[in-house]
């Protein structure tokens, strides 16, 4: 599956998937401020959601999603899941909305992205203990390693990895 992650607006994340039998499909994960946990399948000719997929974990609904990224090295897609007051990292099946292998993160992350080498980076949001800070995240355990505070505590809660340049923005 060829998948690309691009942040759009501050309210959702967009993911492109090309799967056998499907033309390019775009998924948007809306923030908890806009809707409860759902993915929207977008019609790019109109920009309108053509389908909504409820996101669940262990059959239970979630409060919302704050970020989404695809790991090219494992071909798995991950989301940041808001549940009550915590943020969890989980794998997601884009076609069913079912979450698996969820781990609780130690702070409130707003956005995630993978490098082409499969390294997961996350940036914390305003509600975090250490806001607007960049971390490496172990997707299996949720353990984090501080990298830098790019916004020096100011706004800066979206990140993306440019696979052409090999740079993190």
PDB file of C-alpha atoms in Angstrom:
ATOM      1  CA  UNK A   1       0.000   0.000   0.000  1.00  0.00           C
ATOM      2  CA  UNK A   2       1.430   3.379  -1.016  1.00  0.00           C
ATOM      3  CA  UNK A   3       0.292   5.825   1.620  1.00  0.00           C
ATOM      4  CA  UNK A   4       1.179   9.464   2.209  1.00  0.00           C
ATOM      5  CA  UNK A   5       0.471  11.647   5.211  1.00  0.00           C
ATOM      6  CA  UNK A   6      -0.181  15.364   4.907  1.00  0.00           C
ATOM      7  CA  UNK A   7      -1.483  17.654   7.644  1.00  0.00           C
ATOM      8  CA  UNK A   8      -4.351  19.895   6.523  1.00  0.00           C
ATOM      9  CA  UNK A   9      -5.815  22.702   8.554  1.00  0.00           C
ATOM     10  CA  UNK A  10      -5.480  22.288  12.300  1.00  0.00           C
ATOM     11  CA  UNK A  11      -8.561  20.133  12.439  1.00  0.00           C
ATOM     12  CA  UNK A  12      -7.653  16.931  10.679  1.00  0.00           C
ATOM     13  CA  UNK A  13      -4.978  14.714   9.197  1.00  0.00           C
ATOM     14  CA  UNK A  14      -5.156  13.402   5.661  1.00  0.00           C
ATOM     15  CA  UNK A  15      -3.860  10.054   4.477  1.00  0.00           C
ATOM     16  CA  UNK A  16      -3.670   8.771   0.904  1.00  0.00           C
ATOM     17  CA  UNK A  17      -3.914   5.047   0.276  1.00  0.00           C
ATOM     18  CA  UNK A  18      -3.628   3.159  -2.976  1.00  0.00           C
ATOM     19  CA  UNK A  19      -4.772  -0.411  -2.582  1.00  0.00           C
ATOM     20  CA  UNK A  20      -5.417  -3.160  -5.124  1.00  0.00           C
ATOM     21  CA  UNK A  21      -8.859  -2.641  -6.624  1.00  0.00           C
ATOM     22  CA  UNK A  22      -9.086   0.924  -5.326  1.00  0.00           C
ATOM     23  CA  UNK A  23      -7.953   4.103  -6.933  1.00  0.00           C
ATOM     24  CA  UNK A  24      -6.293   6.615  -4.639  1.00  0.00           C
ATOM     25  CA  UNK A  25      -8.317   6.959  -1.486  1.00  0.00           C
ATOM     26  CA  UNK A  26      -7.951   9.850   0.958  1.00  0.00           C
ATOM     27  CA  UNK A  27      -8.717   9.432   4.660  1.00  0.00           C
ATOM     28  CA  UNK A  28      -9.157  12.331   7.073  1.00  0.00           C
ATOM     29  CA  UNK A  29      -8.974  11.908  10.831  1.00  0.00           C
ATOM     30  CA  UNK A  30     -10.918  14.723  12.458  1.00  0.00           C
ATOM     31  CA  UNK A  31      -9.841  16.269  15.729  1.00  0.00           C
ATOM     32  CA  UNK A  32     -11.836  15.682  18.937  1.00  0.00           C
ATOM     33  CA  UNK A  33     -12.987  19.333  18.824  1.00  0.00           C
ATOM     34  CA  UNK A  34     -14.834  18.687  15.542  1.00  0.00           C
ATOM     35  CA  UNK A  35     -16.187  15.173  15.963  1.00  0.00           C
ATOM     36  CA  UNK A  36     -15.974  11.992  17.957  1.00  0.00           C
ATOM     37  CA  UNK A  37     -13.697   9.272  16.652  1.00  0.00           C
ATOM     38  CA  UNK A  38     -14.264   8.827  12.966  1.00  0.00           C
ATOM     39  CA  UNK A  39     -12.409   8.669   9.693  1.00  0.00           C
ATOM     40  CA  UNK A  40     -13.808  10.404   6.649  1.00  0.00           C
ATOM     41  CA  UNK A  41     -13.207   9.064   3.158  1.00  0.00           C
ATOM     42  CA  UNK A  42     -12.872  12.178   1.015  1.00  0.00           C
ATOM     43  CA  UNK A  43     -14.001  12.829  -2.540  1.00  0.00           C
ATOM     44  CA  UNK A  44     -11.132  14.940  -3.869  1.00  0.00           C
ATOM     45  CA  UNK A  45     -13.202  16.447  -6.667  1.00  0.00           C
ATOM     46  CA  UNK A  46     -15.548  18.065  -4.116  1.00  0.00           C
ATOM     47  CA  UNK A  47     -13.581  17.939  -0.853  1.00  0.00           C
ATOM     48  CA  UNK A  48     -16.655  16.418   0.777  1.00  0.00           C
ATOM     49  CA  UNK A  49     -16.722  13.288   2.879  1.00  0.00           C
ATOM     50  CA  UNK A  50     -18.203  10.465   0.819  1.00  0.00           C
ATOM     51  CA  UNK A  51     -18.125   7.950   3.671  1.00  0.00           C
ATOM     52  CA  UNK A  52     -17.631   8.015   7.430  1.00  0.00           C
ATOM     53  CA  UNK A  53     -16.006   5.152   9.312  1.00  0.00           C
ATOM     54  CA  UNK A  54     -16.510   4.907  13.085  1.00  0.00           C
ATOM     55  CA  UNK A  55     -13.261   4.281  14.958  1.00  0.00           C
ATOM     56  CA  UNK A  56     -13.412   1.813  17.848  1.00  0.00           C
ATOM     57  CA  UNK A  57     -11.091   0.045  20.243  1.00  0.00           C
ATOM     58  CA  UNK A  58     -12.209  -3.282  21.713  1.00  0.00           C
ATOM     59  CA  UNK A  59     -15.656  -2.538  20.283  1.00  0.00           C
ATOM     60  CA  UNK A  60     -15.938   0.732  22.226  1.00  0.00           C
ATOM     61  CA  UNK A  61     -16.067   4.217  20.649  1.00  0.00           C
ATOM     62  CA  UNK A  62     -13.279   6.732  21.240  1.00  0.00           C
ATOM     63  CA  UNK A  63     -13.353  10.461  21.997  1.00  0.00           C
ATOM     64  CA  UNK A  64     -11.413  11.498  18.896  1.00  0.00           C
ATOM     65  CA  UNK A  65      -8.198  11.416  16.875  1.00  0.00           C
ATOM     66  CA  UNK A  66      -5.398  13.983  16.990  1.00  0.00           C
ATOM     67  CA  UNK A  67      -2.962  12.622  14.404  1.00  0.00           C
ATOM     68  CA  UNK A  68      -2.341   9.920  11.818  1.00  0.00           C
ATOM     69  CA  UNK A  69       0.749   8.566  10.009  1.00  0.00           C
ATOM     70  CA  UNK A  70       1.786   5.616   7.851  1.00  0.00           C
ATOM     71  CA  UNK A  71       4.951   3.594   8.462  1.00  0.00           C
ATOM     72  CA  UNK A  72       6.397   2.739   5.042  1.00  0.00           C
ATOM     73  CA  UNK A  73       8.799   0.161   6.480  1.00  0.00           C
ATOM     74  CA  UNK A  74       6.040  -1.958   8.090  1.00  0.00           C
ATOM     75  CA  UNK A  75       3.056  -0.867   5.934  1.00  0.00           C
ATOM     76  CA  UNK A  76       1.053  -0.075   9.083  1.00  0.00           C
ATOM     77  CA  UNK A  77      -0.970   3.075   9.803  1.00  0.00           C
ATOM     78  CA  UNK A  78      -1.022   4.618  13.280  1.00  0.00           C
ATOM     79  CA  UNK A  79      -3.287   7.182  14.925  1.00  0.00           C
ATOM     80  CA  UNK A  80      -3.210   9.278  18.078  1.00  0.00           C
ATOM     81  CA  UNK A  81      -6.372   8.407  19.999  1.00  0.00           C
ATOM     82  CA  UNK A  82      -7.972  10.653  22.607  1.00  0.00           C
ATOM     83  CA  UNK A  83      -9.652   8.666  25.371  1.00  0.00           C
ATOM     84  CA  UNK A  84     -10.806  10.584  28.428  1.00  0.00           C
ATOM     85  CA  UNK A  85      -7.777  12.671  29.441  1.00  0.00           C
ATOM     86  CA  UNK A  86      -5.062  10.517  27.845  1.00  0.00           C
ATOM     87  CA  UNK A  87      -3.635  10.134  24.366  1.00  0.00           C
ATOM     88  CA  UNK A  88      -2.912   6.632  23.081  1.00  0.00           C
ATOM     89  CA  UNK A  89      -1.001   5.470  20.032  1.00  0.00           C
ATOM     90  CA  UNK A  90      -2.687   2.651  18.110  1.00  0.00           C
ATOM     91  CA  UNK A  91      -2.589   0.838  14.803  1.00  0.00           C
ATOM     92  CA  UNK A  92      -5.696   1.383  12.675  1.00  0.00           C
ATOM     93  CA  UNK A  93      -7.356  -0.611   9.946  1.00  0.00           C
ATOM     94  CA  UNK A  94      -8.399   2.231   7.633  1.00  0.00           C
ATOM     95  CA  UNK A  95     -11.231   0.250   6.028  1.00  0.00           C
ATOM     96  CA  UNK A  96     -12.915  -0.851   9.286  1.00  0.00           C
ATOM     97  CA  UNK A  97     -11.805   1.802  11.808  1.00  0.00           C
ATOM     98  CA  UNK A  98     -10.745  -0.912  14.260  1.00  0.00           C
ATOM     99  CA  UNK A  99      -7.794   0.023  16.497  1.00  0.00           C
ATOM    100  CA  UNK A 100      -5.266  -2.469  17.863  1.00  0.00           C
ATOM    101  CA  UNK A 101      -2.002  -2.591  19.827  1.00  0.00           C
ATOM    102  CA  UNK A 102      -2.794   0.641  21.674  1.00  0.00           C
ATOM    103  CA  UNK A 103      -0.226   2.056  24.098  1.00  0.00           C
ATOM    104  CA  UNK A 104      -0.726   5.051  26.388  1.00  0.00           C
ATOM    105  CA  UNK A 105       1.671   7.922  25.716  1.00  0.00           C
ATOM    106  CA  UNK A 106       3.251   9.854  28.609  1.00  0.00           C
ATOM    107  CA  UNK A 107       2.051  13.253  27.383  1.00  0.00           C
ATOM    108  CA  UNK A 108      -0.577  14.826  25.117  1.00  0.00           C
ATOM    109  CA  UNK A 109       0.683  14.429  21.544  1.00  0.00           C
ATOM    110  CA  UNK A 110      -0.925  16.441  18.747  1.00  0.00           C
ATOM    111  CA  UNK A 111       0.743  15.049  15.618  1.00  0.00           C
ATOM    112  CA  UNK A 112       2.904  12.128  14.453  1.00  0.00           C
ATOM    113  CA  UNK A 113       4.945  11.223  11.382  1.00  0.00           C
ATOM    114  CA  UNK A 114       7.301   8.439  10.320  1.00  0.00           C
ATOM    115  CA  UNK A 115      10.668   8.867   8.625  1.00  0.00           C
ATOM    116  CA  UNK A 116      11.401   6.628   5.638  1.00  0.00           C
ATOM    117  CA  UNK A 117      13.556   4.542   8.006  1.00  0.00           C
ATOM    118  CA  UNK A 118      10.481   3.816  10.143  1.00  0.00           C
ATOM    119  CA  UNK A 119      11.342   6.148  13.038  1.00  0.00           C
ATOM    120  CA  UNK A 120       8.190   7.599  14.610  1.00  0.00           C
ATOM    121  CA  UNK A 121       8.266  11.248  15.650  1.00  0.00           C
ATOM    122  CA  UNK A 122       5.576  13.010  17.652  1.00  0.00           C
ATOM    123  CA  UNK A 123       5.008  16.575  18.765  1.00  0.00           C
ATOM    124  CA  UNK A 124       3.112  17.546  21.885  1.00  0.00           C
ATOM    125  CA  UNK A 125       0.245  20.020  21.952  1.00  0.00           C
ATOM    126  CA  UNK A 126      -0.842  22.932  24.137  1.00  0.00           C
ATOM    127  CA  UNK A 127      -2.319  20.700  26.863  1.00  0.00           C
ATOM    128  CA  UNK A 128       0.896  18.733  27.321  1.00  0.00           C
ATOM    129  CA  UNK A 129       3.149  18.873  30.364  1.00  0.00           C
ATOM    130  CA  UNK A 130       5.938  19.934  27.991  1.00  0.00           C
ATOM    131  CA  UNK A 131       4.051  21.628  25.094  1.00  0.00           C
ATOM    132  CA  UNK A 132       5.292  21.969  21.499  1.00  0.00           C
ATOM    133  CA  UNK A 133       8.160  19.502  21.977  1.00  0.00           C
ATOM    134  CA  UNK A 134       9.410  16.909  19.496  1.00  0.00           C
ATOM    135  CA  UNK A 135      10.003  13.309  20.586  1.00  0.00           C
ATOM    136  CA  UNK A 136      10.929   9.981  19.078  1.00  0.00           C
ATOM    137  CA  UNK A 137       8.257   7.427  20.006  1.00  0.00           C
ATOM    138  CA  UNK A 138       8.615   3.655  20.219  1.00  0.00           C
ATOM    139  CA  UNK A 139       5.374   2.462  18.523  1.00  0.00           C
ATOM    140  CA  UNK A 140       5.430  -0.837  20.416  1.00  0.00           C
ATOM    141  CA  UNK A 141       5.827   0.524  23.939  1.00  0.00           C
ATOM    142  CA  UNK A 142       4.922   4.218  23.769  1.00  0.00           C
ATOM    143  CA  UNK A 143       8.266   5.149  25.340  1.00  0.00           C
ATOM    144  CA  UNK A 144       9.444   8.587  24.244  1.00  0.00           C
ATOM    145  CA  UNK A 145      12.848  10.239  23.816  1.00  0.00           C
ATOM    146  CA  UNK A 146      13.020  14.050  23.811  1.00  0.00           C
ATOM    147  CA  UNK A 147      14.550  15.553  20.637  1.00  0.00           C
ATOM    148  CA  UNK A 148      13.962  19.338  20.659  1.00  0.00           C
ATOM    149  CA  UNK A 149      11.415  22.084  21.377  1.00  0.00           C
ATOM    150  CA  UNK A 150      11.099  23.646  17.898  1.00  0.00           C
ATOM    151  CA  UNK A 151       8.498  26.243  18.876  1.00  0.00           C
ATOM    152  CA  UNK A 152      10.201  27.194  22.156  1.00  0.00           C
ATOM    153  CA  UNK A 153       6.792  26.744  23.827  1.00  0.00           C
ATOM    154  CA  UNK A 154       4.946  28.711  21.141  1.00  0.00           C
ATOM    155  CA  UNK A 155       2.577  27.277  18.532  1.00  0.00           C
ATOM    156  CA  UNK A 156       3.976  24.416  16.480  1.00  0.00           C
ATOM    157  CA  UNK A 157       1.846  21.310  16.797  1.00  0.00           C
ATOM    158  CA  UNK A 158       1.951  19.792  13.319  1.00  0.00           C
ATOM    159  CA  UNK A 159       4.796  17.781  11.822  1.00  0.00           C
ATOM    160  CA  UNK A 160       5.428  15.934   8.569  1.00  0.00           C
ATOM    161  CA  UNK A 161       8.346  14.028   7.090  1.00  0.00           C
ATOM    162  CA  UNK A 162       9.290  14.910   3.495  1.00  0.00           C
ATOM    163  CA  UNK A 163      10.302  11.595   1.913  1.00  0.00           C
ATOM    164  CA  UNK A 164      11.881  13.351  -1.096  1.00  0.00           C
ATOM    165  CA  UNK A 165      14.241  15.505   0.964  1.00  0.00           C
ATOM    166  CA  UNK A 166      14.544  13.328   4.071  1.00  0.00           C
ATOM    167  CA  UNK A 167      13.655  16.303   6.273  1.00  0.00           C
ATOM    168  CA  UNK A 168      11.195  16.734   9.117  1.00  0.00           C
ATOM    169  CA  UNK A 169       8.974  19.835   8.988  1.00  0.00           C
TER     170      UNK A 169
END
